[in-house]
Amino acid sequence: MSPHIFDFFNSLDKDQSGFISYDELRQGLSQAGYQLADSEAQQLLSAVDTDGNGVLDMNEIFASLVDWDDLHKDEKWPTWCRKMFEKLDIDKSGAIDLEELTKLLPPNMKGQRTVNALRMLREVDTNGDGKISYEEFMQMMNAQDEFELVEFDSRLSSDSLGDSFSDALINEGGSFGDSLD
């Protein structure tokens, strides 16, 4: 699946900037036979543009196209999740706390970073200790309700994660976990 996403992204990224602008998105969808009103194209861009910078990067495109059901079935899923948890646990305490979540949120959430981080923490912290343990993280990652994961993930900044979850999934060689090292 990865090569198809790369091809799709590159077909839209006409100026090869590594980002898909509003105009590139409109043009690409039009060439594919989709006729969207300006407001619909803007709504699509806004829905996929999780960091709010006005353009789409490979992570955002990938995250919007990934088949989470297939991903959950992959035998490497627990390993990938463990590596992602370790990456999010910045201080290596064995849990993700409010400060770590806040640091992961994009800077353009001025005044809302702590509020959103607190909401995320409350959604996942089932034992109420103010931290997300690995077990709680896995409950979220294995949630049957895809909305739960999308709501949590959409608030994280791909820039702040470095080699993010979707970076790792996109790895051309298919060795997802290697890119999380």
PDB file of N, CA and C in Angstrom, residues 22 25-27 29-30 33-49 56:
ATOM      1  N   TYR A  22      -3.490  24.023  -1.244  1.00  0.00           N
ATOM      2  CA  TYR A  22      -4.908  24.043  -1.596  1.00  0.00           C
ATOM      3  C   TYR A  22      -5.071  23.952  -3.115  1.00  0.00           C
ATOM      4  N   LEU A  25      -4.257  20.507  -4.404  1.00  0.00           N
ATOM      5  CA  LEU A  25      -5.323  19.582  -4.042  1.00  0.00           C
ATOM      6  C   LEU A  25      -6.509  19.743  -4.986  1.00  0.00           C
ATOM      7  N   ARG A  26      -6.918  20.970  -5.197  1.00  0.00           N
ATOM      8  CA  ARG A  26      -8.042  21.246  -6.112  1.00  0.00           C
ATOM      9  C   ARG A  26      -7.754  20.717  -7.511  1.00  0.00           C
ATOM     10  N   GLN A  27      -6.570  21.042  -8.026  1.00  0.00           N
ATOM     11  CA  GLN A  27      -6.194  20.627  -9.376  1.00  0.00           C
ATOM     12  C   GLN A  27      -6.141  19.097  -9.486  1.00  0.00           C
ATOM     13  N   LEU A  29      -7.650  16.784  -7.625  1.00  0.00           N
ATOM     14  CA  LEU A  29      -8.990  16.197  -7.532  1.00  0.00           C
ATOM     15  C   LEU A  29      -9.780  16.440  -8.801  1.00  0.00           C
ATOM     16  N   SER A  30      -9.625  17.603  -9.377  1.00  0.00           N
ATOM     17  CA  SER A  30     -10.300  17.918 -10.630  1.00  0.00           C
ATOM     18  C   SER A  30      -9.831  16.983 -11.747  1.00  0.00           C
ATOM     19  N   GLY A  33     -11.356  13.701 -11.744  1.00  0.00           N
ATOM     20  CA  GLY A  33     -12.776  13.661 -12.041  1.00  0.00           C
ATOM     21  C   GLY A  33     -13.687  14.136 -10.928  1.00  0.00           C
ATOM     22  N   TYR A  34     -13.110  14.645  -9.852  1.00  0.00           N
ATOM     23  CA  TYR A  34     -13.911  15.150  -8.741  1.00  0.00           C
ATOM     24  C   TYR A  34     -14.119  16.642  -8.900  1.00  0.00           C
ATOM     25  N   GLN A  35     -15.351  17.057  -8.874  1.00  0.00           N
ATOM     26  CA  GLN A  35     -15.680  18.478  -8.968  1.00  0.00           C
ATOM     27  C   GLN A  35     -16.215  18.933  -7.614  1.00  0.00           C
ATOM     28  N   LEU A  36     -15.393  19.660  -6.892  1.00  0.00           N
ATOM     29  CA  LEU A  36     -15.778  20.135  -5.568  1.00  0.00           C
ATOM     30  C   LEU A  36     -15.932  21.641  -5.575  1.00  0.00           C
ATOM     31  N   ALA A  37     -16.895  22.117  -4.824  1.00  0.00           N
ATOM     32  CA  ALA A  37     -17.030  23.556  -4.601  1.00  0.00           C
ATOM     33  C   ALA A  37     -15.833  24.008  -3.770  1.00  0.00           C
ATOM     34  N   ASP A  38     -15.499  25.288  -3.850  1.00  0.00           N
ATOM     35  CA  ASP A  38     -14.388  25.821  -3.071  1.00  0.00           C
ATOM     36  C   ASP A  38     -14.518  25.482  -1.593  1.00  0.00           C
ATOM     37  N   SER A  39     -15.726  25.619  -1.083  1.00  0.00           N
ATOM     38  CA  SER A  39     -15.943  25.355   0.345  1.00  0.00           C
ATOM     39  C   SER A  39     -15.716  23.877   0.676  1.00  0.00           C
ATOM     40  N   GLU A  40     -16.079  22.977  -0.236  1.00  0.00           N
ATOM     41  CA  GLU A  40     -15.862  21.551  -0.003  1.00  0.00           C
ATOM     42  C   GLU A  40     -14.368  21.206  -0.029  1.00  0.00           C
ATOM     43  N   ALA A  41     -13.640  21.782  -0.967  1.00  0.00           N
ATOM     44  CA  ALA A  41     -12.198  21.542  -1.052  1.00  0.00           C
ATOM     45  C   ALA A  41     -11.503  22.089   0.194  1.00  0.00           C
ATOM     46  N   GLN A  42     -11.927  23.259   0.661  1.00  0.00           N
ATOM     47  CA  GLN A  42     -11.342  23.843   1.863  1.00  0.00           C
ATOM     48  C   GLN A  42     -11.663  22.986   3.082  1.00  0.00           C
ATOM     49  N   GLN A  43     -12.881  22.462   3.129  1.00  0.00           N
ATOM     50  CA  GLN A  43     -13.286  21.598   4.231  1.00  0.00           C
ATOM     51  C   GLN A  43     -12.450  20.315   4.237  1.00  0.00           C
ATOM     52  N   LEU A  44     -12.201  19.740   3.067  1.00  0.00           N
ATOM     53  CA  LEU A  44     -11.371  18.551   2.953  1.00  0.00           C
ATOM     54  C   LEU A  44      -9.947  18.844   3.428  1.00  0.00           C
ATOM     55  N   LEU A  45      -9.385  19.939   2.947  1.00  0.00           N
ATOM     56  CA  LEU A  45      -8.036  20.327   3.353  1.00  0.00           C
ATOM     57  C   LEU A  45      -7.968  20.498   4.871  1.00  0.00           C
ATOM     58  N   SER A  46      -8.919  21.189   5.433  1.00  0.00           N
ATOM     59  CA  SER A  46      -8.929  21.439   6.880  1.00  0.00           C
ATOM     60  C   SER A  46      -9.056  20.147   7.681  1.00  0.00           C
ATOM     61  N   ALA A  47      -9.834  19.207   7.186  1.00  0.00           N
ATOM     62  CA  ALA A  47     -10.031  17.938   7.893  1.00  0.00           C
ATOM     63  C   ALA A  47      -8.758  17.100   7.933  1.00  0.00           C
ATOM     64  N   VAL A  48      -7.969  17.151   6.873  1.00  0.00           N
ATOM     65  CA  VAL A  48      -6.758  16.340   6.781  1.00  0.00           C
ATOM     66  C   VAL A  48      -5.549  17.075   7.350  1.00  0.00           C
ATOM     67  N   ASP A  49      -5.566  18.397   7.342  1.00  0.00           N
ATOM     68  CA  ASP A  49      -4.453  19.233   7.795  1.00  0.00           C
ATOM     69  C   ASP A  49      -4.449  19.313   9.324  1.00  0.00           C
ATOM     70  N   LEU A  56      -0.804  20.112   3.176  1.00  0.00           N
ATOM     71  CA  LEU A  56      -0.805  18.709   3.596  1.00  0.00           C
ATOM     72  C   LEU A  56       0.571  18.107   3.390  1.00  0.00           C
TER      73      LEU A  56
END
